[in-house]
PDB file of C-alpha atoms in Angstrom:
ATOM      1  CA  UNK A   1      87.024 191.771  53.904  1.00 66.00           C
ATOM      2  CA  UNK A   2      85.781 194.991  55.461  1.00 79.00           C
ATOM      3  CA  UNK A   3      85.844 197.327  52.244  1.00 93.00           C
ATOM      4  CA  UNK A   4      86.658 200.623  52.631  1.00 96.00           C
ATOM      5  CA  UNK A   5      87.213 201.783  56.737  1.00 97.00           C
ATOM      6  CA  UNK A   6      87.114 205.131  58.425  1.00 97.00           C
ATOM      7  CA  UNK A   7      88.002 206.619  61.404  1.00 97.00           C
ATOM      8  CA  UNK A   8      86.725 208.415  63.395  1.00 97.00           C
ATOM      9  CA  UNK A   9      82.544 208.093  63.234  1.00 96.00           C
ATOM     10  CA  UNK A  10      81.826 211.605  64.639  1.00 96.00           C
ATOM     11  CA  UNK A  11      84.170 214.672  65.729  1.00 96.00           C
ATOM     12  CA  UNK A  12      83.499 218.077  67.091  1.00 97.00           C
ATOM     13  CA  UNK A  13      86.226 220.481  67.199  1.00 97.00           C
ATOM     14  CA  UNK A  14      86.566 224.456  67.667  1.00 97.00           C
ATOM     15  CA  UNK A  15      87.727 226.412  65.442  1.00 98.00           C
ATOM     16  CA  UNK A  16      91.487 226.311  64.512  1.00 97.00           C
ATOM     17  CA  UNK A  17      92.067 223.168  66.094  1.00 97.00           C
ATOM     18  CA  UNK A  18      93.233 220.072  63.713  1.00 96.00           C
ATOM     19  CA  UNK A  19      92.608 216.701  63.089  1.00 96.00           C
ATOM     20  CA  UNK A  20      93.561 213.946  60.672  1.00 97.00           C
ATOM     21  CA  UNK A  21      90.606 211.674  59.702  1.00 98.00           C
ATOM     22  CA  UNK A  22      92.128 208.192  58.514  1.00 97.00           C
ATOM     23  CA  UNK A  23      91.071 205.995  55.819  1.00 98.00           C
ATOM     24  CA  UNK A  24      92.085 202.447  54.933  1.00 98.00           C
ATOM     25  CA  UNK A  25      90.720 199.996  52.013  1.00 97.00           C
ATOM     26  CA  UNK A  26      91.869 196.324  51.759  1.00 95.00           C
ATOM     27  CA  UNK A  27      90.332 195.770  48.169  1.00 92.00           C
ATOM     28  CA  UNK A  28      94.027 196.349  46.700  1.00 92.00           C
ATOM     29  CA  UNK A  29      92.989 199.273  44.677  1.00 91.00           C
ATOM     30  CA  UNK A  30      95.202 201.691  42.961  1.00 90.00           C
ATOM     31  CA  UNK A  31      92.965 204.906  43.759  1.00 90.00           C
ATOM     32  CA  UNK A  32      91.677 207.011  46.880  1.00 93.00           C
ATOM     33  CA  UNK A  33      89.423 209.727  46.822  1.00 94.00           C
ATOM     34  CA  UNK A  34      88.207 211.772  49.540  1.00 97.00           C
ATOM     35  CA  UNK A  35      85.083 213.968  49.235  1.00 97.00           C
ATOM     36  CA  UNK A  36      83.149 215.819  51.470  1.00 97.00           C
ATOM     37  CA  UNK A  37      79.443 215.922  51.043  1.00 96.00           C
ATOM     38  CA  UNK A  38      77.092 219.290  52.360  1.00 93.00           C
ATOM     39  CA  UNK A  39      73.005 219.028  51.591  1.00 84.00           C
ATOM     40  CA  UNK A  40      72.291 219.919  48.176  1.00 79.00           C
ATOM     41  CA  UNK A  41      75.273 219.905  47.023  1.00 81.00           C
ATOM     42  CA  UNK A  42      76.409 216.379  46.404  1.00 86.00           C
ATOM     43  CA  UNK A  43      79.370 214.713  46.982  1.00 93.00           C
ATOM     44  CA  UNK A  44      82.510 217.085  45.727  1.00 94.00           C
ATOM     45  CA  UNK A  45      86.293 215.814  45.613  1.00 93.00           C
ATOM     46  CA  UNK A  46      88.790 217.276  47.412  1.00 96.00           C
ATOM     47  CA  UNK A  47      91.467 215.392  47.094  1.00 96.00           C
ATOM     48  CA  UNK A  48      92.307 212.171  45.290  1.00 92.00           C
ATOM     49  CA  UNK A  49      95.185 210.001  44.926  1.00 92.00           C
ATOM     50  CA  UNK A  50      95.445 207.664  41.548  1.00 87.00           C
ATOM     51  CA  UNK A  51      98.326 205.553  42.669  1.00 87.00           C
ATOM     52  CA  UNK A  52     100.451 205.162  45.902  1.00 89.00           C
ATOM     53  CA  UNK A  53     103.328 207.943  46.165  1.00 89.00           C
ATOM     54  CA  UNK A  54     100.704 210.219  43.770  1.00 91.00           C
ATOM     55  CA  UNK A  55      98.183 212.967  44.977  1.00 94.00           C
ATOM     56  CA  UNK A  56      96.487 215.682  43.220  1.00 92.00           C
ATOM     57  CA  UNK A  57      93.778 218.842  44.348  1.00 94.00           C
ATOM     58  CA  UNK A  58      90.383 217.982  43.414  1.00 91.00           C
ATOM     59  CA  UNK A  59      87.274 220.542  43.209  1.00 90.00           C
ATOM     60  CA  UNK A  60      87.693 221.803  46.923  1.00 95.00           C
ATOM     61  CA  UNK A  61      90.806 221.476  48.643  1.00 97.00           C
ATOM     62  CA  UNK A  62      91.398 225.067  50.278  1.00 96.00           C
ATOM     63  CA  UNK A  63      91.967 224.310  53.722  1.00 96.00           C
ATOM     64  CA  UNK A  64      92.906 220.722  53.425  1.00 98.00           C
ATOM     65  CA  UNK A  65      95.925 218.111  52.902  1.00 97.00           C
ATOM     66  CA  UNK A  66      96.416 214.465  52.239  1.00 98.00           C
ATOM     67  CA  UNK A  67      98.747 212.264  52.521  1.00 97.00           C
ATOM     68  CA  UNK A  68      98.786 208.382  51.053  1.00 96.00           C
ATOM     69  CA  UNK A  69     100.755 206.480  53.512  1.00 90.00           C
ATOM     70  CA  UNK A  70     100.956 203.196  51.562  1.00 95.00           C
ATOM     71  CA  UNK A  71      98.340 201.494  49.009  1.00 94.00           C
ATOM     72  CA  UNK A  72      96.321 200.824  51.713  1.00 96.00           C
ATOM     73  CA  UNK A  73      95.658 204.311  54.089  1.00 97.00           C
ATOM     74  CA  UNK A  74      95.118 207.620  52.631  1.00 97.00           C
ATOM     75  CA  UNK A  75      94.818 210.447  55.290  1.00 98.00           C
ATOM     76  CA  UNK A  76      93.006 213.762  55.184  1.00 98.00           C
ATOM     77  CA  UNK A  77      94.448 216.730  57.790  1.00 98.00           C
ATOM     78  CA  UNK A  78      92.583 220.159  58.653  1.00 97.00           C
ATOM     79  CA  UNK A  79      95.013 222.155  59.847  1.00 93.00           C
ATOM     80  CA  UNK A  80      92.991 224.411  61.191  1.00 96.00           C
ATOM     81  CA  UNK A  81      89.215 223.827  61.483  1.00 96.00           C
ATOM     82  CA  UNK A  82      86.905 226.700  60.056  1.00 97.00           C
ATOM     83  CA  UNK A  83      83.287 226.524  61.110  1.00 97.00           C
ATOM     84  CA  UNK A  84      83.137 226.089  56.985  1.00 96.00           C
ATOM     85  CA  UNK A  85      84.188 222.516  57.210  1.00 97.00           C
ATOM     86  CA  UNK A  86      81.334 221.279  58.901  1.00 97.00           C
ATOM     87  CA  UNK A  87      80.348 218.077  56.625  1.00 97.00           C
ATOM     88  CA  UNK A  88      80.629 214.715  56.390  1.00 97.00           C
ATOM     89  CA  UNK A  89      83.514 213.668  54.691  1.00 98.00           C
ATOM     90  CA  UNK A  90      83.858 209.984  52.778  1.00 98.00           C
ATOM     91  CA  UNK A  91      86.545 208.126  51.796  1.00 98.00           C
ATOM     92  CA  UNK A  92      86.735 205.940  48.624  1.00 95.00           C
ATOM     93  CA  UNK A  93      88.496 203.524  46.960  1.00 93.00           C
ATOM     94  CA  UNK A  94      88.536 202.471  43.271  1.00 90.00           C
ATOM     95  CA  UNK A  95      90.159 200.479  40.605  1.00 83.00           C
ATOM     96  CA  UNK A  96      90.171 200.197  36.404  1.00 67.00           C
ATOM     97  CA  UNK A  97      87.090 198.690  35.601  1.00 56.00           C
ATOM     98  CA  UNK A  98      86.273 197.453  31.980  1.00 52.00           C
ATOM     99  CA  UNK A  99      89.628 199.738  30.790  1.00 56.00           C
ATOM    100  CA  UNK A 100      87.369 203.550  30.644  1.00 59.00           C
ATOM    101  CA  UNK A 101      85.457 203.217  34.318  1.00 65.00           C
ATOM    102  CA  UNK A 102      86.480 203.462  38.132  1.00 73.00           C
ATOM    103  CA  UNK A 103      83.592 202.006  40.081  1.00 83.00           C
ATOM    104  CA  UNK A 104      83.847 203.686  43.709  1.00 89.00           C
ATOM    105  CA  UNK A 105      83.683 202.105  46.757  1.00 92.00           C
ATOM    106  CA  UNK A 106      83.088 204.352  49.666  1.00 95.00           C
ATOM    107  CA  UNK A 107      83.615 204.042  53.468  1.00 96.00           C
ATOM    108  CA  UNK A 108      80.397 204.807  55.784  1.00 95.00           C
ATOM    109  CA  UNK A 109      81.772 208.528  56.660  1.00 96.00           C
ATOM    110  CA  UNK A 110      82.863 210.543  58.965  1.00 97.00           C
ATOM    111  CA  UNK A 111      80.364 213.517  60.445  1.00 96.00           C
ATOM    112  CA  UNK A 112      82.154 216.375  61.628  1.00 97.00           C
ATOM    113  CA  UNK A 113      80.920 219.826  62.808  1.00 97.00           C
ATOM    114  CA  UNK A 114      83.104 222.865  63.446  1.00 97.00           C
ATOM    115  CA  UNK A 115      82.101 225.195  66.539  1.00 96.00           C
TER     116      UNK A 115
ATOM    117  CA  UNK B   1      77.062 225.593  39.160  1.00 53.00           C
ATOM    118  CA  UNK B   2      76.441 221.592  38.855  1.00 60.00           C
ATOM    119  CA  UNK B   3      78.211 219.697  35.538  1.00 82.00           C
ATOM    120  CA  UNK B   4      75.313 217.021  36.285  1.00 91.00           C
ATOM    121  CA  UNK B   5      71.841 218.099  37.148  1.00 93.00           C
ATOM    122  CA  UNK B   6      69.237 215.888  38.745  1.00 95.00           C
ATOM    123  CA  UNK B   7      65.463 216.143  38.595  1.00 96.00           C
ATOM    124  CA  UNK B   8      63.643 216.134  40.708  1.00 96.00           C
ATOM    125  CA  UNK B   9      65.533 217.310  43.894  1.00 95.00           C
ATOM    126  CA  UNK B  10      63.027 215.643  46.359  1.00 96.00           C
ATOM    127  CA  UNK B  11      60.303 212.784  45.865  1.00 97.00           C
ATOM    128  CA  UNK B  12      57.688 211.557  47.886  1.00 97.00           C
ATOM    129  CA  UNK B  13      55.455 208.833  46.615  1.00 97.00           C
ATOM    130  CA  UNK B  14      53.307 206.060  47.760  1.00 97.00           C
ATOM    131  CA  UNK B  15      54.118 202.299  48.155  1.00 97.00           C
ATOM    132  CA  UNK B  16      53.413 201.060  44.437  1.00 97.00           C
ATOM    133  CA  UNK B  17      53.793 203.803  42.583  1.00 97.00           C
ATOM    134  CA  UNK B  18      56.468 204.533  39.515  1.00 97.00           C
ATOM    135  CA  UNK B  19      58.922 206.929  39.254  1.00 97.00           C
ATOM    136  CA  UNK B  20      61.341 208.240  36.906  1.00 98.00           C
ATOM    137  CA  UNK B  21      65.042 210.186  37.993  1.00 98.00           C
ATOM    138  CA  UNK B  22      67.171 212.230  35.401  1.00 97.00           C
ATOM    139  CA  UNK B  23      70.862 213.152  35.607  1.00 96.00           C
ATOM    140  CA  UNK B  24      71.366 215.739  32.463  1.00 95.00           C
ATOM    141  CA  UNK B  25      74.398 217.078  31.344  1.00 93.00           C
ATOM    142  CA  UNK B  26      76.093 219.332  28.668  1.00 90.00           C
ATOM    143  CA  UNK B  27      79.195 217.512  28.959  1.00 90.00           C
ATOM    144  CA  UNK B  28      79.672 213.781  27.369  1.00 90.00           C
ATOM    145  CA  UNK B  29      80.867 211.310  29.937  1.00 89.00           C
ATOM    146  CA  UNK B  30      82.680 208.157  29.166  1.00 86.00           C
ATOM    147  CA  UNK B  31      80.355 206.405  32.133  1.00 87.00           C
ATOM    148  CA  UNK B  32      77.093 207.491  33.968  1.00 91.00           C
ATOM    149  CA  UNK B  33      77.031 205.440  37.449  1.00 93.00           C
ATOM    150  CA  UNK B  34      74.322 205.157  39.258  1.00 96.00           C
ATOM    151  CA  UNK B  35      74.538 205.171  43.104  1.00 96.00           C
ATOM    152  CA  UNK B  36      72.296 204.792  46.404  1.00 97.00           C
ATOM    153  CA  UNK B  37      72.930 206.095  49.605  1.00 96.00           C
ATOM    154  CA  UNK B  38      71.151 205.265  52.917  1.00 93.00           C
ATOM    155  CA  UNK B  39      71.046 207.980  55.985  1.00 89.00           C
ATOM    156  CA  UNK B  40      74.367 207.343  57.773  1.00 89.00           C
ATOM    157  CA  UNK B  41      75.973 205.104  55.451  1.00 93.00           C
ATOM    158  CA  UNK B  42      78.545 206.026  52.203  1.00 94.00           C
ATOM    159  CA  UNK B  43      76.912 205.478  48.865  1.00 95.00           C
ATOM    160  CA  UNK B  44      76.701 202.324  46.877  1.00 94.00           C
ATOM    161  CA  UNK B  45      77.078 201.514  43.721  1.00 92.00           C
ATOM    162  CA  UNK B  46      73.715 200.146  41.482  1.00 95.00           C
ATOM    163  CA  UNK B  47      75.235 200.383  37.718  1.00 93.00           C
ATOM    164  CA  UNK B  48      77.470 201.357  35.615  1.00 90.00           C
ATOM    165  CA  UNK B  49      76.690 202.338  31.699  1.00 91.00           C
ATOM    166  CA  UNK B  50      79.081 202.901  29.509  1.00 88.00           C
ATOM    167  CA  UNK B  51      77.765 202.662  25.939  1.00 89.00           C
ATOM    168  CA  UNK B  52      75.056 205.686  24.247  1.00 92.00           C
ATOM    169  CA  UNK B  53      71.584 204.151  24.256  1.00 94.00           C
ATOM    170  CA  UNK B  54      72.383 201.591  26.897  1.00 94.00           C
ATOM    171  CA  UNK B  55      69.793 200.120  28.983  1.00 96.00           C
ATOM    172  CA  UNK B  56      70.683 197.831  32.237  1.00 96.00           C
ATOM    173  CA  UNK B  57      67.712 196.703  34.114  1.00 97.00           C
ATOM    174  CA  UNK B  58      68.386 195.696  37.873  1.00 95.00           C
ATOM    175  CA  UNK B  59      64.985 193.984  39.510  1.00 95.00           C
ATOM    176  CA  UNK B  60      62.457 196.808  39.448  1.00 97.00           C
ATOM    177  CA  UNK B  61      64.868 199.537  37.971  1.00 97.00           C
ATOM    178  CA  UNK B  62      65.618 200.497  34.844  1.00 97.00           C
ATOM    179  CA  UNK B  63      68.951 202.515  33.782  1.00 97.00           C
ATOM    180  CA  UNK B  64      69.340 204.611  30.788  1.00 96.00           C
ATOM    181  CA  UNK B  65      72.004 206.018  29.221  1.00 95.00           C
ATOM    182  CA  UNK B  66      71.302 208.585  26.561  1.00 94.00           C
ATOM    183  CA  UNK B  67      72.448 208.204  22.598  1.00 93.00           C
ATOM    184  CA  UNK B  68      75.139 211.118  22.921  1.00 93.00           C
ATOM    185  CA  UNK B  69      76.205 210.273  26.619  1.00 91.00           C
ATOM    186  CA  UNK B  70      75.047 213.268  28.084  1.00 93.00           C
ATOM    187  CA  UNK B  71      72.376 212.334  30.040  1.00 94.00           C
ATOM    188  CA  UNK B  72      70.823 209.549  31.980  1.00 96.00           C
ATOM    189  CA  UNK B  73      67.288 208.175  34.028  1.00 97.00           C
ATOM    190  CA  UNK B  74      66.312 205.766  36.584  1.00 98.00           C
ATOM    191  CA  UNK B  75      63.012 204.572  36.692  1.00 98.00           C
ATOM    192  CA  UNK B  76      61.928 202.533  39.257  1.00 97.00           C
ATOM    193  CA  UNK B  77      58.679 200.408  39.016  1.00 98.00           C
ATOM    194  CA  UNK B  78      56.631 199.622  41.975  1.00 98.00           C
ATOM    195  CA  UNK B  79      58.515 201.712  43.993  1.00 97.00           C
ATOM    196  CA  UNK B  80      58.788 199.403  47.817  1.00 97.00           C
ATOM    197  CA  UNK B  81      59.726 201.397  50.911  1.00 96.00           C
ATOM    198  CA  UNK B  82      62.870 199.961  50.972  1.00 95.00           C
ATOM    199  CA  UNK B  83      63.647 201.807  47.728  1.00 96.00           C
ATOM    200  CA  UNK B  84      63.768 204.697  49.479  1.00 96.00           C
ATOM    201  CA  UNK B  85      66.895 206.938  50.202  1.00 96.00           C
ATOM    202  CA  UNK B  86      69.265 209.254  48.557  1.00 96.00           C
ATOM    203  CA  UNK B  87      69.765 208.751  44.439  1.00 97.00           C
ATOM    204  CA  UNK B  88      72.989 209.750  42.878  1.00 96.00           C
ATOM    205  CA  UNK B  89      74.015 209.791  39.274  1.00 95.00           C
ATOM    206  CA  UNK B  90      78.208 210.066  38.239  1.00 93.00           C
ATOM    207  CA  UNK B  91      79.694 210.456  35.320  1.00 90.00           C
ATOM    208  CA  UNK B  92      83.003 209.361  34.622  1.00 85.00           C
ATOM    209  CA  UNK B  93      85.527 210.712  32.181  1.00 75.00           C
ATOM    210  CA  UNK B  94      88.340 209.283  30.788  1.00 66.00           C
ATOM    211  CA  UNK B  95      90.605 209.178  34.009  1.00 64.00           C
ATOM    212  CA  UNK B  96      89.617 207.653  37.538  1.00 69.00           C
ATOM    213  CA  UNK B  97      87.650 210.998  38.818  1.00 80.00           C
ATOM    214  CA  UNK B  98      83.616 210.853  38.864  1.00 86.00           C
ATOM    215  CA  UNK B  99      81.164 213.987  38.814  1.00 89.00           C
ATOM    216  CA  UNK B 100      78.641 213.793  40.822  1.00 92.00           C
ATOM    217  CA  UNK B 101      74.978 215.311  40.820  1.00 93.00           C
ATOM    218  CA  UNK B 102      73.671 216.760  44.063  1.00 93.00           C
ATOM    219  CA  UNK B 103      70.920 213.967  44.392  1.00 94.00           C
ATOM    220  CA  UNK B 104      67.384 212.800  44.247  1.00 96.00           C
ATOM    221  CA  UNK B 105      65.740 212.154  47.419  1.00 96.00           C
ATOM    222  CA  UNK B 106      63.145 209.098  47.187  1.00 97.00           C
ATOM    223  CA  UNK B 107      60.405 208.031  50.187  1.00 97.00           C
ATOM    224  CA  UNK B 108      58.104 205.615  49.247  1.00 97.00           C
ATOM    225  CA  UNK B 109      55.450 205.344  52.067  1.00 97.00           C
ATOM    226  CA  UNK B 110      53.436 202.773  52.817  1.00 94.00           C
TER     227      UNK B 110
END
């Protein structure tokens, strides 16, 4: 049972280039978040999915897109990579907990810094 | 601006020593989550409150929820140098989407 997984670890890319960082859970949860988290500043959503086929804009999504391939795998794309976007980005997974409460699960992150 | 403040932004104390951490609001939140992250690693989850006045004690530290559910603290007795890393509170509203303060950061030396 590996939790919450995320590929890749670490990416550098220049500016305008794009990449798709993947994320997988095997907990069987309904919901998928993914946030992105810069030094004082917490973690802040940017886009979440509550269900599989469903995905919604969360505090900061200007620049990104998701996609949630199946239950499992919920991807995040940069189309093109502003120097902006350097952050490390985490996955996470959740499901109804006690009826009123999503615990979060989160995957160990992905570092990425825009040249 | 930040829906959930924490105080205080930065800690540094000594192997032994208690602490308190507070997550203060204007909003009410259904939940107040507690979580702990290590450098390099996602965050974890400590506890969960749901009910005003709550209290959930987890070893050496203590979780409170305030009476109106605005607000929250951690205190931590003892504090060990393993306690030490990055302190985020979350509050949850009726929905599946957290709020998250921008963190307490804890180093207990020995």
């Amino acid at each position: 049972n590996a939790g919450v997984t995320q590929t890749p670890k670490f990416q550098v890319l220049k500016t305008g280039q794009s990449m798709t960082l993947q994320c997988a859970q095997d907990m069987n949860h309904n919901s998928m978040y993914w946030y992105r988290q810069d030094p004082g500043m917490g973690l802040r959503l940017i886009y979440y999915s509550a269900s599989e086929g469903t995905t919604d804009k969360g505090e900061v999504p200007n620049g990104y897109n998701v996609s949630r391939l199946n239950k499992r795998e919920f991807s995040l794309r940069l189309e093109s990579a502003a120097p902006s976007q350097t952050s490390v980005y985490f996955c996470a997974s959740s499901d109804l907990w006690g009826g009123t409460t999503y615990e979060q699960y989160f995957g160990p992150g992905t570092r990425l810094t825009v040249t | 601006t930040q829906l959930l403040e924490q105080s205080p932004q930065f800690l540094s104390i000594q192997e032994g020593e208690n602490l308190t951490v507070y997550c203060n609001s204007s909003s009410v939140f259904s939940s107040l989550q507690w979580y702990r992250q290590e450098p390099g690693e996602g965050p974890v989850l400590l506890v969960t409150v749901v009910t005003g006045g709550e209290v959930k004690k987890l070893k050496r530290l203590t979780f409170q929820f305030g009476d109106a559910r605005k607000d929250s603290s951690l205190h931590i007795t003892a504090a060990q140098p393993g306690d030490t890393g990055l302190y985020l509170c979350a509050g949850g509203r009726y929905g599946n989407k957290l709020v998250f303060g921008a963190g307490t950061i804890l180093r207990v030396k020995s």
